[in-house]
Amino acid sequence: MASSAPITTVYVRNLEERAKIDQLKDALLQIFSEYGNVLDIVAKSNLRAKGQAFVVFDSPESAQKAIDDVQGFELFDKPMQLALARTRSDATVKTTGNEEEFELHKRRRLAEKDKKRAYEAAEEQKRLKRSGPAGSVPDMTGRPAKAARGTGLKSTNPSATAVVPDEYLPPNKILFVQNLPDDYDIEAVTSIFGRFEGFREVRLVPGRRGIAFVEYNGEQGAITAKENTAGMVLGDSHTIKVTYQRQ
């Protein structure tokens, strides 16, 4: 849900995807600094974020003026498409609010990000199921013909066995931790996860080394812990995997 506070961030899309990030940010800064004080420019090279950027001003007036004047302006031979961002940026909250407000904003943003990824993964599973069994051939009516029985072959249809990957599970208050060093006990795991707000307990699985469940009083504590511990290296070479518990 969008914040009620004035938005000072401009969302820019239709950018040249082949441009290097540093080159792109320098060009955007040169253009948008004409309209006010630019606090930050966010542009990433991953596939989902290519061709997009966020330009953060220190006032909503500067952001709106930039949109009005720069809309359709060509950068690297492509007309930019501009709009106000839907939420305040981290840079804005950090500048205008206190540390507590910034941490709350960041936790909410991370929660929304996790929920969005989970929703997209679920939609992809629905799409796979709607596509019909692999290897089925449409009959004259356009409907998939039933696969022949008795072949003894295991189905290769991805929709038959596909599940939402651990990384895209929706947030909940219990984390599932994998690849812990074999000698890590409850006390050792607690020393890592117990420092986050709302920590409740660590549960090990009898007879299974290297995994644990970490429970918090609510989602926010689990979200913060996950974002701060995922990919942490323990011992010599144990990179832990932290996801939400599958429900």
mmCIF file of C-alpha atoms in Angstrom:
data_model
loop_
_atom_site.group_PDB
_atom_site.id
_atom_site.type_symbol
_atom_site.label_atom_id
_atom_site.label_comp_id
_atom_site.label_asym_id
_atom_site.label_seq_id
_atom_site.Cartn_x
_atom_site.Cartn_y
_atom_site.Cartn_z
ATOM 1 C CA MET A 1 0.000 0.000 0.000
ATOM 2 C CA ALA A 2 1.355 3.433 -0.925
ATOM 3 C CA SER A 3 2.478 5.780 1.790
ATOM 4 C CA SER A 4 0.367 8.899 2.557
ATOM 5 C CA ALA A 5 3.537 11.000 2.757
ATOM 6 C CA PRO A 6 4.483 13.006 -0.364
ATOM 7 C CA ILE A 7 6.385 10.978 -2.935
ATOM 8 C CA THR A 8 9.723 12.435 -3.988
ATOM 9 C CA THR A 9 10.898 9.561 -6.191
ATOM 10 C CA VAL A 10 10.565 9.385 -9.972
ATOM 11 C CA TYR A 11 10.186 5.972 -11.585
ATOM 12 C CA VAL A 12 11.925 5.856 -14.973
ATOM 13 C CA ARG A 13 11.411 3.045 -17.481
ATOM 14 C CA ASN A 14 12.123 2.229 -21.129
ATOM 15 C CA LEU A 15 15.826 2.788 -20.542
ATOM 16 C CA GLU A 16 18.526 1.198 -22.681
ATOM 17 C CA GLU A 17 19.107 -2.231 -21.139
ATOM 18 C CA ARG A 18 22.569 -2.611 -22.642
ATOM 19 C CA ALA A 19 23.931 0.519 -20.962
ATOM 20 C CA LYS A 20 26.349 -0.037 -18.095
ATOM 21 C CA ILE A 21 24.879 0.839 -14.704
ATOM 22 C CA ASP A 22 27.496 3.476 -13.858
ATOM 23 C CA GLN A 23 27.093 5.069 -17.282
ATOM 24 C CA LEU A 24 23.306 5.057 -16.925
ATOM 25 C CA LYS A 25 23.351 6.580 -13.437
ATOM 26 C CA ASP A 26 25.768 9.315 -14.508
ATOM 27 C CA ALA A 27 23.537 10.219 -17.451
ATOM 28 C CA LEU A 28 20.404 10.278 -15.283
ATOM 29 C CA LEU A 29 22.126 12.421 -12.670
ATOM 30 C CA GLN A 30 23.187 14.931 -15.309
ATOM 31 C CA ILE A 31 19.618 15.206 -16.604
ATOM 32 C CA PHE A 32 17.657 15.208 -13.353
ATOM 33 C CA SER A 33 19.962 17.368 -11.233
ATOM 34 C CA GLU A 34 18.619 20.307 -13.256
ATOM 35 C CA TYR A 35 15.346 19.973 -11.345
ATOM 36 C CA GLY A 36 16.539 19.793 -7.758
ATOM 37 C CA ASN A 37 18.757 18.020 -5.270
ATOM 38 C CA VAL A 38 19.062 14.335 -6.217
ATOM 39 C CA LEU A 39 19.510 12.211 -3.085
ATOM 40 C CA ASP A 40 19.946 8.866 -4.802
ATOM 41 C CA ILE A 41 19.616 7.016 -8.091
ATOM 42 C CA VAL A 42 18.747 3.321 -7.936
ATOM 43 C CA ALA A 43 19.401 1.186 -11.014
ATOM 44 C CA LYS A 44 20.224 -2.523 -11.091
ATOM 45 C CA SER A 45 21.543 -4.937 -13.683
ATOM 46 C CA ASN A 46 19.478 -8.028 -12.820
ATOM 47 C CA LEU A 47 16.987 -9.255 -15.397
ATOM 48 C CA ARG A 48 13.865 -8.092 -13.559
ATOM 49 C CA ALA A 49 15.167 -4.547 -13.026
ATOM 50 C CA LYS A 50 16.782 -3.887 -16.398
ATOM 51 C CA GLY A 51 15.571 -0.836 -18.267
ATOM 52 C CA GLN A 52 14.318 0.822 -15.080
ATOM 53 C CA ALA A 53 15.612 3.291 -12.513
ATOM 54 C CA PHE A 54 14.448 5.343 -9.548
ATOM 55 C CA VAL A 55 15.554 8.958 -9.117
ATOM 56 C CA VAL A 56 15.119 10.248 -5.563
ATOM 57 C CA PHE A 57 14.696 14.007 -5.013
ATOM 58 C CA ASP A 58 14.512 15.876 -1.717
ATOM 59 C CA SER A 59 11.105 17.415 -2.508
ATOM 60 C CA PRO A 60 7.886 16.348 -4.276
ATOM 61 C CA GLU A 61 7.918 19.583 -6.282
ATOM 62 C CA SER A 62 11.262 18.697 -7.852
ATOM 63 C CA ALA A 63 10.033 15.202 -8.681
ATOM 64 C CA GLN A 64 6.864 16.458 -10.371
ATOM 65 C CA LYS A 65 8.718 19.173 -12.302
ATOM 66 C CA ALA A 66 11.177 16.564 -13.597
ATOM 67 C CA ILE A 67 8.318 14.321 -14.744
ATOM 68 C CA ASP A 68 6.597 17.193 -16.556
ATOM 69 C CA ASP A 69 9.747 18.328 -18.367
ATOM 70 C CA VAL A 70 11.636 15.086 -19.022
ATOM 71 C CA GLN A 71 8.691 12.880 -20.067
ATOM 72 C CA GLY A 72 9.551 11.400 -23.473
ATOM 73 C CA PHE A 73 13.090 12.787 -23.490
ATOM 74 C CA GLU A 74 15.399 10.430 -25.367
ATOM 75 C CA LEU A 75 18.317 8.869 -23.532
ATOM 76 C CA PHE A 76 20.521 6.524 -25.561
ATOM 77 C CA ASP A 77 17.985 6.881 -28.421
ATOM 78 C CA LYS A 78 15.051 5.664 -26.305
ATOM 79 C CA PRO A 79 12.255 7.948 -25.000
ATOM 80 C CA MET A 80 12.071 7.776 -21.212
ATOM 81 C CA GLN A 81 8.709 7.067 -19.583
ATOM 82 C CA LEU A 82 8.307 8.713 -16.183
ATOM 83 C CA ALA A 83 5.883 8.482 -13.264
ATOM 84 C CA LEU A 84 5.880 9.056 -9.533
ATOM 85 C CA ALA A 85 6.972 5.972 -7.606
ATOM 86 C CA ARG A 86 4.262 4.271 -5.547
ATOM 87 C CA THR A 87 6.184 4.362 -2.264
ATOM 88 C CA ARG A 88 8.842 6.460 -0.582
ATOM 89 C CA SER A 89 12.437 5.431 -1.110
ATOM 90 C CA ASP A 90 14.850 4.313 1.603
ATOM 91 C CA ALA A 91 16.897 7.463 0.975
ATOM 92 C CA THR A 92 13.865 9.706 1.561
ATOM 93 C CA VAL A 93 12.849 8.006 4.806
ATOM 94 C CA LYS A 94 16.428 8.006 6.071
ATOM 95 C CA THR A 95 16.700 11.739 5.409
ATOM 96 C CA THR A 96 13.305 12.848 6.736
ATOM 97 C CA GLY A 97 12.659 10.355 9.546
ATOM 98 C CA ASN A 98 14.415 8.915 12.557
ATOM 99 C CA GLU A 99 16.218 5.578 12.769
ATOM 100 C CA GLU A 100 13.151 3.761 14.113
ATOM 101 C CA GLU A 101 10.961 5.003 11.248
ATOM 102 C CA PHE A 102 13.619 3.998 8.720
ATOM 103 C CA GLU A 103 13.896 0.457 10.115
ATOM 104 C CA LEU A 104 10.097 0.081 10.102
ATOM 105 C CA HIS A 105 9.921 1.313 6.506
ATOM 106 C CA LYS A 106 12.665 -1.102 5.447
ATOM 107 C CA ARG A 107 10.989 -4.079 7.151
ATOM 108 C CA ARG A 108 7.683 -3.273 5.459
ATOM 109 C CA ARG A 109 9.376 -2.952 2.080
ATOM 110 C CA LEU A 110 11.135 -6.306 2.487
ATOM 111 C CA ALA A 111 7.874 -7.944 3.549
ATOM 112 C CA GLU A 112 6.094 -6.574 0.481
ATOM 113 C CA LYS A 113 8.964 -7.755 -1.706
ATOM 114 C CA ASP A 114 8.749 -11.295 -0.296
ATOM 115 C CA LYS A 115 4.963 -11.375 -0.688
ATOM 116 C CA LYS A 116 5.210 -10.152 -4.280
ATOM 117 C CA ARG A 117 7.761 -12.843 -5.145
ATOM 118 C CA ALA A 118 5.569 -15.505 -3.537
ATOM 119 C CA TYR A 119 2.532 -14.269 -5.481
ATOM 120 C CA GLU A 120 4.446 -14.311 -8.770
ATOM 121 C CA ALA A 121 5.700 -17.840 -8.096
ATOM 122 C CA ALA A 122 2.156 -19.006 -7.323
ATOM 123 C CA GLU A 123 0.868 -17.419 -10.541
ATOM 124 C CA GLU A 124 3.586 -19.219 -12.499
ATOM 125 C CA GLN A 125 2.441 -22.537 -10.997
ATOM 126 C CA LYS A 126 -1.137 -21.776 -12.077
ATOM 127 C CA ARG A 127 0.087 -20.966 -15.580
ATOM 128 C CA LEU A 128 1.942 -24.291 -15.794
ATOM 129 C CA LYS A 129 -1.151 -26.199 -14.686
ATOM 130 C CA ARG A 130 -3.334 -24.411 -17.242
ATOM 131 C CA SER A 131 -0.898 -25.292 -20.044
ATOM 132 C CA GLY A 132 -1.961 -28.953 -19.820
ATOM 133 C CA PRO A 133 0.062 -32.182 -19.561
ATOM 134 C CA ALA A 134 3.391 -32.303 -21.343
ATOM 135 C CA GLY A 135 3.297 -34.277 -24.568
ATOM 136 C CA SER A 136 -0.477 -34.010 -25.036
ATOM 137 C CA VAL A 137 -1.542 -33.269 -28.602
ATOM 138 C CA PRO A 138 -4.655 -31.192 -29.301
ATOM 139 C CA ASP A 139 -7.401 -33.043 -31.154
ATOM 140 C CA MET A 140 -9.492 -31.564 -33.956
ATOM 141 C CA THR A 141 -11.559 -29.570 -31.458
ATOM 142 C CA GLY A 142 -8.466 -27.899 -30.036
ATOM 143 C CA ARG A 143 -8.703 -29.789 -26.748
ATOM 144 C CA PRO A 144 -5.648 -31.712 -25.491
ATOM 145 C CA ALA A 145 -5.974 -35.428 -26.204
ATOM 146 C CA LYS A 146 -5.537 -37.748 -23.222
ATOM 147 C CA ALA A 147 -2.118 -39.351 -22.969
ATOM 148 C CA ALA A 148 -2.034 -43.096 -23.596
ATOM 149 C CA ARG A 149 -1.985 -45.218 -20.465
ATOM 150 C CA GLY A 150 0.167 -48.197 -19.654
ATOM 151 C CA THR A 151 3.453 -46.875 -20.985
ATOM 152 C CA GLY A 152 5.064 -47.223 -17.569
ATOM 153 C CA LEU A 153 6.841 -43.880 -18.023
ATOM 154 C CA LYS A 154 6.944 -41.287 -15.286
ATOM 155 C CA SER A 155 5.243 -38.019 -16.183
ATOM 156 C CA THR A 156 7.578 -35.210 -17.167
ATOM 157 C CA ASN A 157 4.865 -32.597 -16.912
ATOM 158 C CA PRO A 158 6.300 -29.768 -14.760
ATOM 159 C CA SER A 159 2.862 -28.850 -13.446
ATOM 160 C CA ALA A 160 2.418 -32.336 -12.001
ATOM 161 C CA THR A 161 5.342 -32.047 -9.637
ATOM 162 C CA ALA A 162 6.256 -28.346 -9.566
ATOM 163 C CA VAL A 163 6.111 -26.620 -6.222
ATOM 164 C CA VAL A 164 6.894 -23.081 -5.185
ATOM 165 C CA PRO A 165 10.680 -22.833 -4.632
ATOM 166 C CA ASP A 166 11.782 -22.232 -1.048
ATOM 167 C CA GLU A 167 13.110 -18.789 -1.968
ATOM 168 C CA TYR A 168 9.625 -17.613 -3.008
ATOM 169 C CA LEU A 169 7.585 -18.842 -0.062
ATOM 170 C CA PRO A 170 5.433 -16.137 1.571
ATOM 171 C CA PRO A 171 6.616 -14.682 4.892
ATOM 172 C CA ASN A 172 5.617 -16.295 8.154
ATOM 173 C CA LYS A 173 7.007 -16.248 11.680
ATOM 174 C CA ILE A 174 9.036 -19.488 11.382
ATOM 175 C CA LEU A 175 12.309 -19.732 9.472
ATOM 176 C CA PHE A 176 13.807 -22.923 8.067
ATOM 177 C CA VAL A 177 17.617 -22.879 8.273
ATOM 178 C CA GLN A 178 19.733 -25.310 6.241
ATOM 179 C CA ASN A 179 23.428 -26.148 5.853
ATOM 180 C CA LEU A 180 24.378 -25.378 9.442
ATOM 181 C CA PRO A 181 27.697 -26.854 10.631
ATOM 182 C CA ASP A 182 27.115 -30.322 12.129
ATOM 183 C CA ASP A 183 28.361 -29.247 15.551
ATOM 184 C CA TYR A 184 25.904 -26.342 15.889
ATOM 185 C CA ASP A 185 23.526 -26.884 18.802
ATOM 186 C CA ILE A 186 20.556 -24.831 20.036
ATOM 187 C CA GLU A 187 22.818 -22.398 21.871
ATOM 188 C CA ALA A 188 24.958 -21.758 18.782
ATOM 189 C CA VAL A 189 21.945 -21.176 16.518
ATOM 190 C CA THR A 190 20.338 -18.947 19.155
ATOM 191 C CA SER A 191 23.462 -16.792 19.266
ATOM 192 C CA ILE A 192 22.836 -15.932 15.604
ATOM 193 C CA PHE A 193 19.059 -15.594 15.445
ATOM 194 C CA GLY A 194 18.296 -14.556 19.022
ATOM 195 C CA ARG A 195 19.447 -10.977 18.437
ATOM 196 C CA PHE A 196 16.474 -10.119 16.255
ATOM 197 C CA GLU A 197 13.275 -8.628 17.636
ATOM 198 C CA GLY A 198 10.579 -11.063 18.703
ATOM 199 C CA PHE A 199 12.838 -14.130 18.885
ATOM 200 C CA ARG A 200 11.050 -17.043 20.515
ATOM 201 C CA GLU A 201 12.964 -20.319 20.154
ATOM 202 C CA VAL A 202 15.181 -22.614 18.090
ATOM 203 C CA ARG A 203 14.080 -26.169 17.325
ATOM 204 C CA LEU A 204 16.477 -28.798 16.031
ATOM 205 C CA VAL A 205 15.306 -31.923 14.211
ATOM 206 C CA PRO A 206 16.254 -35.161 16.023
ATOM 207 C CA GLY A 207 18.516 -37.300 13.872
ATOM 208 C CA ARG A 208 18.993 -34.575 11.272
ATOM 209 C CA ARG A 209 22.133 -32.470 11.386
ATOM 210 C CA GLY A 210 22.562 -29.136 9.695
ATOM 211 C CA ILE A 211 18.960 -27.916 9.853
ATOM 212 C CA ALA A 212 16.868 -25.982 12.360
ATOM 213 C CA PHE A 213 13.608 -24.106 12.731
ATOM 214 C CA VAL A 214 13.711 -20.619 14.248
ATOM 215 C CA GLU A 215 10.462 -19.130 15.514
ATOM 216 C CA TYR A 216 9.592 -15.473 16.194
ATOM 217 C CA ASN A 217 6.548 -13.864 17.753
ATOM 218 C CA GLY A 218 5.526 -12.381 14.406
ATOM 219 C CA GLU A 219 6.406 -12.081 10.733
ATOM 220 C CA GLN A 220 8.402 -8.864 11.090
ATOM 221 C CA GLY A 221 11.037 -10.454 13.302
ATOM 222 C CA ALA A 222 11.404 -13.385 10.920
ATOM 223 C CA ILE A 223 11.649 -11.067 7.908
ATOM 224 C CA THR A 224 14.417 -9.026 9.521
ATOM 225 C CA ALA A 225 16.311 -12.141 10.592
ATOM 226 C CA LYS A 226 16.045 -13.727 7.144
ATOM 227 C CA GLU A 227 17.292 -10.633 5.333
ATOM 228 C CA ASN A 228 20.259 -10.294 7.686
ATOM 229 C CA THR A 229 21.370 -13.930 7.856
ATOM 230 C CA ALA A 230 20.655 -15.477 4.443
ATOM 231 C CA GLY A 231 23.959 -16.396 2.829
ATOM 232 C CA MET A 232 25.928 -16.033 6.064
ATOM 233 C CA VAL A 233 29.047 -18.195 6.142
ATOM 234 C CA LEU A 234 29.599 -20.247 9.308
ATOM 235 C CA GLY A 235 32.657 -22.286 10.158
ATOM 236 C CA ASP A 236 35.028 -22.892 7.274
ATOM 237 C CA SER A 237 32.655 -23.110 4.337
ATOM 238 C CA HIS A 238 29.036 -23.494 5.466
ATOM 239 C CA THR A 239 26.888 -20.938 3.637
ATOM 240 C CA ILE A 240 23.541 -21.187 5.378
ATOM 241 C CA LYS A 241 20.254 -21.084 3.517
ATOM 242 C CA VAL A 242 17.434 -19.270 5.311
ATOM 243 C CA THR A 243 13.866 -19.463 4.016
ATOM 244 C CA TYR A 244 10.366 -19.281 5.453
ATOM 245 C CA GLN A 245 8.873 -22.544 6.675
ATOM 246 C CA ARG A 246 6.682 -24.224 4.079
ATOM 247 C CA GLN A 247 3.084 -24.243 5.286
#
